[in-house]
Amino acid sequence: MGSPIKNNITVVLEDQNILDLIKVDETRDKGFRALIDKYKQKLYWQIRRMVLVHDDADDVLQNTFIKVFKSIDRFEQKSSLFTWLYRIATNETLSFLEQQKKYQYDTVDDHQEHPAIARLKADPYFDGDELRIKLEQVMQSLPEKQRMVFQLRYYEELSYKEIADILETTEGALKVSYHHALKKVEDYFKSK
Amino acid sequence: MEENLLSVKIPDGNDGYHLPENYFDQLTESLLTTKIIAESSDKLKTPETYFGELTDKLIDQMYVTQHLYKIENGMQIPKFYFEELSDKIHSQSFFKDQDIKNIDGFKTPENYFDHLTDQLLSQTNEEARNSDKIKIISLKQWRVWTVAASIVMMAAIGLWLGKSNNTANSTQELSWNAISDDALIDYAMENITDYNHSELEELFTVGDETTIQELEDLDDAEIEKLLKQNFN
């Protein structure tokens, strides 16, 4: 098996090949590199759409991969590698948001701009227009898990089955959650 | 033969052919009217994109007609189907029209993804080295450290109390030897509450994969309880 990066062309390996490389000490680093190359962008955007700010997304992504590397030897392949990675990224994201809420948002009242929106506007890596900001405002009014469902379904276009595996919940609950979120987004825009 | 041909009569209208009354009198006027209509038809206008939309419009009408026909013929539809149909279509077109997928606005630093793999690998390697250091600390050693920390803390409190009360009594000395290890540990467990979660995770990871899974869901009180169980 050659290097996943050859002449600046990234060869995307199958998940099983990546896991096989990681299992062997001599090829472990190569396996990790292939894993990161394959999933870094997908995971980054999943995280970014939840935490909004680039620096936060970068932190959460690093924590995600640290968790992945620490526990990959215990990965029993009961789910796909993709599902497992998304699950770790989701858990890291949710605990980051929980911590942020705990330490930062205690003093927010209803009339103030949501701190996440204020931070988003200040992010040098954001140049969204008013519509995007409005969308994020309504997103912030959703419970985090519902927001996560919306992101995974609407942006990532994952199936309910895949989302159910990632969030370890039932497809029925997800469908309700997703349609709730859709309705809220739509109502919000209609009322504006 | 020539005489015979010349003798053939041109019909004069009385040979079976008939014309409307005054036909030739009105013919000129009739032809002029037709010309005017033909010329003016070029100036008639239709709404913009009328013909472009006409096919869809006709198909829609056919669809509705077909549906109504089906309904009249015993087919059923969900209650309020037509009442909600426009909302439903509007809702679908809302997300289509808004196209919110493409209004991200999120950017990353230039070449961020190009360097990300190396950056993540170096950080995870460093993390792995750090966690190796932590892993060599056994529970037993940690217990000793906890006891040592509590002794230092108690000594500090004792000294501070003695100084602040200004009741120095040279004959009254704290006899540390009289306090058992268990008592010190109990004291530490009751008073030290700022456990570093990740360190605890590492400690319990060694040779115990189930505990680490459970630890994810434990709160501080439960972790303290778990620690007590491990010490006893």
XYZ file of C-alpha atoms in Angstrom:
424
model
C 0.000 0.000 0.000
C 1.529 3.303 -1.105
C 1.463 6.621 0.643
C -1.956 8.251 0.615
C -0.303 11.439 -0.570
C 1.679 11.131 -3.736
C 2.721 14.013 -5.955
C 0.208 16.284 -4.221
C -2.651 14.048 -5.253
C -4.547 12.711 -2.280
C -5.566 9.133 -2.730
C -8.701 8.509 -0.727
C -8.441 5.139 0.930
C -11.336 2.957 1.906
C -12.153 3.053 5.618
C -11.089 -0.549 6.079
C -7.696 0.158 4.503
C -7.229 3.088 6.861
C -8.087 0.966 9.876
C -5.742 -1.761 8.704
C -2.899 0.755 8.429
C -3.607 2.096 11.918
C -3.530 -1.391 13.441
C 0.086 -1.956 12.444
C 2.734 0.030 14.326
C 4.869 0.637 11.240
C 1.989 2.111 9.251
C 0.062 3.699 12.101
C 1.104 7.280 11.296
C 0.322 6.743 7.641
C -3.117 5.479 8.635
C -3.788 8.473 10.853
C -2.718 10.805 8.079
C -5.086 9.097 5.674
C -7.882 9.284 8.237
C -7.388 13.007 8.746
C -7.105 13.671 5.035
C -10.309 11.852 4.340
C -12.475 13.316 7.083
C -11.004 16.660 8.133
C -13.173 18.806 5.891
C -16.416 16.939 6.505
C -15.942 17.050 10.250
C -14.755 20.653 10.191
C -17.904 21.865 8.423
C -20.158 19.784 10.611
C -18.577 21.371 13.674
C -18.311 24.860 12.177
C -22.010 25.071 11.367
C -22.742 24.335 15.002
C -20.150 26.475 16.775
C -20.119 29.127 14.021
C -16.742 30.706 14.754
C -13.651 29.365 12.992
C -11.357 29.354 16.037
C -13.912 27.400 18.049
C -14.390 24.960 15.186
C -10.629 24.491 15.000
C -10.442 23.738 18.749
C -13.317 21.291 18.664
C -11.898 19.583 15.584
C -8.559 19.083 17.312
C -10.262 17.674 20.395
C -12.274 15.390 18.162
C -9.202 13.936 16.493
C -7.387 13.602 19.812
C -10.357 11.578 21.098
C -10.345 9.550 17.904
C -6.669 8.664 18.180
C -6.950 7.836 21.847
C -9.824 5.466 21.392
C -9.415 4.079 17.893
C -7.918 0.868 19.261
C -11.186 0.283 21.058
C -13.261 0.911 17.920
C -15.029 -2.387 17.395
C -16.500 -1.559 13.972
C -20.032 -2.114 15.177
C -20.839 1.034 13.242
C -19.068 2.460 10.200
C -15.935 4.526 10.739
C -17.777 7.517 9.323
C -20.620 7.162 11.851
C -18.198 6.708 14.715
C -16.202 9.808 13.759
C -19.351 11.895 13.362
C -20.548 10.674 16.754
C -17.333 11.788 18.443
C -17.433 15.124 16.632
C -21.074 15.562 17.630
C -20.379 14.792 21.279
C -17.377 17.121 21.331
C -19.434 19.863 19.717
C -22.341 19.457 22.091
C -20.114 19.488 25.161
C -18.307 22.563 23.833
C -21.631 24.351 23.366
C -22.756 23.249 26.797
C -19.602 24.648 28.386
C -19.901 27.855 26.406
C -23.480 28.280 27.546
C -22.496 27.656 31.129
C -19.637 30.102 31.306
C -20.555 32.734 28.775
C -24.270 33.046 28.337
C -25.486 33.242 31.901
C -26.206 36.951 31.699
C -28.077 36.996 28.420
C -31.536 38.517 28.469
C -34.184 38.327 25.761
C -33.494 41.788 24.374
C -29.790 41.290 23.879
C -28.331 39.874 20.705
C -27.478 36.228 21.195
C -23.772 35.996 22.136
C -23.207 33.377 19.441
C -24.506 35.802 16.813
C -22.382 38.622 18.180
C -19.334 36.370 18.014
C -20.227 35.244 14.522
C -20.441 38.829 13.311
C -17.040 39.530 14.828
C -15.446 36.464 13.253
C -12.990 37.562 10.553
C -13.742 34.319 8.769
C -17.391 35.095 8.266
C -18.770 37.285 5.521
C -22.368 36.136 5.411
C -25.104 38.542 4.469
C -28.185 39.554 6.472
C -30.061 36.460 5.330
C -27.384 34.190 6.715
C -27.338 36.048 10.001
C -31.121 35.793 10.213
C -30.861 32.083 9.575
C -28.339 31.704 12.382
C -30.586 33.706 14.677
C -33.417 31.284 14.185
C -30.983 28.382 14.503
C -29.926 29.665 17.898
C -33.531 29.489 19.043
C -33.553 25.738 18.430
C -32.404 23.263 21.061
C -28.855 22.128 20.265
C -29.765 18.570 19.375
C -32.529 19.752 17.073
C -30.073 22.117 15.440
C -27.657 19.241 15.037
C -30.358 17.146 13.359
C -31.138 20.009 10.986
C -27.478 20.432 10.056
C -26.891 16.755 9.457
C -30.047 16.326 7.420
C -30.224 19.605 5.515
C -26.576 20.399 4.901
C -24.885 17.019 5.073
C -27.886 15.320 3.469
C -27.446 12.261 5.639
C -30.245 9.723 5.827
C -32.359 9.445 8.963
C -30.791 6.048 9.518
C -27.274 7.523 9.491
C -28.278 10.389 11.765
C -29.994 7.951 14.107
C -26.739 5.960 14.337
C -24.691 9.088 14.989
C -26.988 10.560 17.620
C -27.981 7.175 18.991
C -31.684 7.853 18.783
C -34.671 6.628 16.806
C -35.510 7.627 13.257
C -39.017 8.620 14.343
C -37.739 11.078 16.913
C -35.365 12.514 14.332
C -38.080 13.054 11.760
C -40.153 14.956 14.288
C -37.123 16.969 15.308
C -36.176 17.795 11.735
C -39.639 18.898 10.711
C -39.935 21.006 13.846
C -36.725 22.743 12.881
C -37.842 23.213 9.259
C -41.131 24.701 10.393
C -39.418 27.101 12.763
C -37.010 28.287 10.091
C -39.825 28.745 7.622
C -42.106 30.526 10.094
C -39.309 32.831 11.065
C -38.631 33.900 7.505
C -42.305 34.234 6.688
C -42.841 36.528 9.627
C -39.991 38.821 8.585
C -63.772 20.532 -85.691
C -62.677 24.170 -85.182
C -66.214 25.362 -85.577
C -67.294 22.892 -82.942
C -64.811 24.231 -80.426
C -65.852 27.809 -80.931
C -69.392 26.835 -80.471
C -68.697 25.814 -76.774
C -70.482 28.305 -74.501
C -68.870 29.963 -71.459
C -71.139 29.486 -68.450
C -73.139 32.607 -67.769
C -74.227 31.730 -64.316
C -77.304 30.120 -65.417
C -75.693 26.770 -66.040
C -76.098 25.391 -62.524
C -73.658 27.708 -60.666
C -75.165 30.151 -58.202
C -73.706 33.123 -56.251
C -74.975 34.894 -53.165
C -77.102 37.917 -54.010
C -75.020 41.063 -54.636
C -71.835 39.025 -54.178
C -69.741 41.002 -56.569
C -71.149 44.277 -55.244
C -69.868 43.443 -51.735
C -66.714 41.649 -52.724
C -64.412 44.663 -52.775
C -65.537 45.812 -49.335
C -65.212 42.287 -47.925
C -61.685 41.887 -49.224
C -60.693 45.286 -47.789
C -62.025 44.272 -44.334
C -60.054 41.012 -44.413
C -56.896 42.978 -45.234
C -57.428 45.325 -42.256
C -57.927 42.386 -39.849
C -54.828 40.640 -41.171
C -52.725 43.759 -40.691
C -54.009 44.550 -37.198
C -53.448 40.985 -35.901
C -49.714 41.685 -35.888
C -50.294 44.423 -33.327
C -52.116 42.244 -30.797
C -50.057 41.470 -27.715
C -50.000 38.725 -25.122
C -48.701 38.972 -21.552
C -44.938 38.596 -21.392
C -43.813 34.967 -21.254
C -47.439 33.944 -21.901
C -46.537 31.283 -24.406
C -43.571 30.168 -22.326
C -45.868 29.448 -19.398
C -48.801 28.246 -21.405
C -47.745 24.615 -21.581
C -47.241 24.367 -17.810
C -50.504 26.163 -17.217
C -52.399 23.810 -19.451
C -50.733 20.787 -17.896
C -51.617 22.086 -14.419
C -55.191 22.544 -15.486
C -55.247 19.056 -16.896
C -53.753 17.739 -13.655
C -56.388 19.464 -11.522
C -59.143 18.358 -13.869
C -57.827 14.818 -13.770
C -57.689 14.921 -9.959
C -61.179 16.307 -9.687
C -62.320 13.612 -12.051
C -60.673 10.982 -9.883
C -62.264 12.429 -6.744
C -65.658 12.362 -8.372
C -64.979 8.779 -9.321
C -64.568 7.485 -5.810
C -60.884 8.302 -5.287
C -60.103 9.837 -1.910
C -57.570 12.382 -0.752
C -56.391 13.255 2.747
C -58.597 15.683 4.623
C -57.706 19.329 3.889
C -55.330 18.146 1.157
C -56.180 20.940 -1.242
C -56.438 23.520 1.548
C -52.916 22.670 2.666
C -51.500 22.043 -0.770
C -50.512 25.611 -1.529
C -48.799 25.897 1.886
C -46.987 22.662 1.264
C -45.821 23.741 -2.153
C -44.877 27.119 -0.755
C -42.914 25.469 1.999
C -40.998 23.337 -0.466
C -40.332 26.259 -2.724
C -39.309 28.356 0.303
C -36.241 26.253 0.900
C -35.654 25.954 -2.817
C -35.974 29.686 -3.388
C -33.996 30.708 -0.344
C -31.250 28.289 -1.233
C -29.868 28.649 2.253
C -27.332 25.943 1.626
C -25.383 28.324 -0.533
C -25.457 31.359 1.681
C -22.926 30.043 4.118
C -20.660 33.019 4.493
C -18.259 30.835 6.446
C -14.629 31.092 5.426
C -11.431 29.519 6.667
C -7.920 30.981 6.817
C -6.051 30.645 3.551
C -4.623 27.132 3.018
C -6.179 26.081 6.324
C -7.004 22.585 5.150
C -3.617 22.135 3.472
C -1.806 22.408 6.798
C -4.499 20.872 8.945
C -3.359 17.276 8.674
C 0.185 18.060 9.858
C -1.118 20.322 12.584
C -3.529 17.693 13.889
C -0.942 14.935 13.722
C 1.599 16.934 15.689
C -0.986 17.850 18.299
C -2.253 14.342 18.704
C 1.291 13.040 18.970
C 2.018 15.556 21.697
C -1.198 14.620 23.434
C -0.251 10.957 23.187
C 3.146 11.687 24.774
C 1.472 13.611 27.598
C -1.061 10.921 28.230
C 1.731 8.330 28.349
C 3.257 10.346 31.154
C -0.033 10.410 32.992
C -0.630 6.722 32.478
C 2.442 5.721 34.438
C 0.887 7.192 37.572
C -0.805 4.352 39.355
C -3.818 4.781 41.564
C -1.633 3.906 44.511
C 0.794 6.710 43.714
C -2.026 9.124 43.196
C -3.393 8.181 46.585
C -0.050 9.001 48.167
C 0.001 12.338 46.394
C -3.500 13.084 47.598
C -2.538 12.296 51.151
C 0.600 14.424 50.855
C -1.443 17.277 49.447
C -3.950 17.051 52.283
C -1.154 17.010 54.844
C 0.358 20.144 53.355
C -3.055 21.750 53.250
C -3.847 20.841 56.856
C -0.442 22.039 57.978
C -0.939 25.314 56.185
C -4.377 25.779 57.730
C -3.006 24.863 61.140
C -0.143 27.345 60.863
C -2.441 30.075 59.637
C -4.895 29.477 62.444
C -2.116 29.436 65.016
C -0.666 32.676 63.681
C -3.931 34.511 63.373
C -5.172 33.541 66.815
C -1.817 34.534 68.261
C -2.080 31.711 70.734
C 1.258 30.137 70.256
C 1.534 27.271 72.617
C 4.904 25.644 72.491
C 3.695 22.699 74.506
C 0.764 22.006 72.199
C 1.930 20.334 69.002
C -0.045 18.639 66.314
C 0.770 15.022 66.328
C 0.499 14.052 62.652
C 1.449 10.532 63.481
C -1.735 10.192 65.470
C -3.821 10.710 62.344
C -4.303 7.568 60.320
C -3.893 7.394 56.539
C -7.561 6.551 56.144
C -8.594 9.622 58.100
C -6.359 11.785 55.922
C -7.775 10.262 52.771
C -11.318 10.787 54.019
C -10.436 14.370 54.734
C -8.974 14.810 51.258
C -11.976 13.201 49.622
C -14.361 15.468 51.454
C -12.443 18.645 50.797
C -10.785 18.322 47.410
C -13.486 18.715 44.828
C -11.744 20.169 41.792
C -10.826 16.904 40.122
C -9.423 17.226 36.660
C -11.808 15.135 34.642
C -9.371 14.238 31.893
C -6.712 13.137 34.390
C -9.240 10.941 36.105
C -10.190 9.508 32.745
C -6.584 8.666 32.072
C -6.153 7.070 35.465
C -9.125 4.867 35.006
C -8.266 4.034 31.415
C -5.352 1.876 32.468
C -6.532 -1.665 32.142
C -10.145 -0.724 32.606
C -12.006 0.153 29.461
C -15.470 -0.193 30.909
C -14.882 2.349 33.613
C -13.780 4.956 31.134
C -16.992 4.553 29.180
C -19.011 4.970 32.335
C -16.956 7.956 33.425
C -18.172 9.892 30.400
C -21.603 10.057 31.932
C -20.706 10.553 35.571
C -20.948 13.814 37.401
C -18.445 14.936 40.036
C -20.370 13.469 42.960
C -20.487 10.073 41.298
C -16.798 10.243 40.468
C -16.024 11.024 44.107
C -18.060 8.022 45.122
C -16.181 5.887 42.623
C -12.882 7.150 43.949
C -13.907 6.319 47.503
C -14.809 2.817 46.454
C -11.406 2.422 44.824
C -9.590 3.618 47.917
C -11.439 1.392 50.353
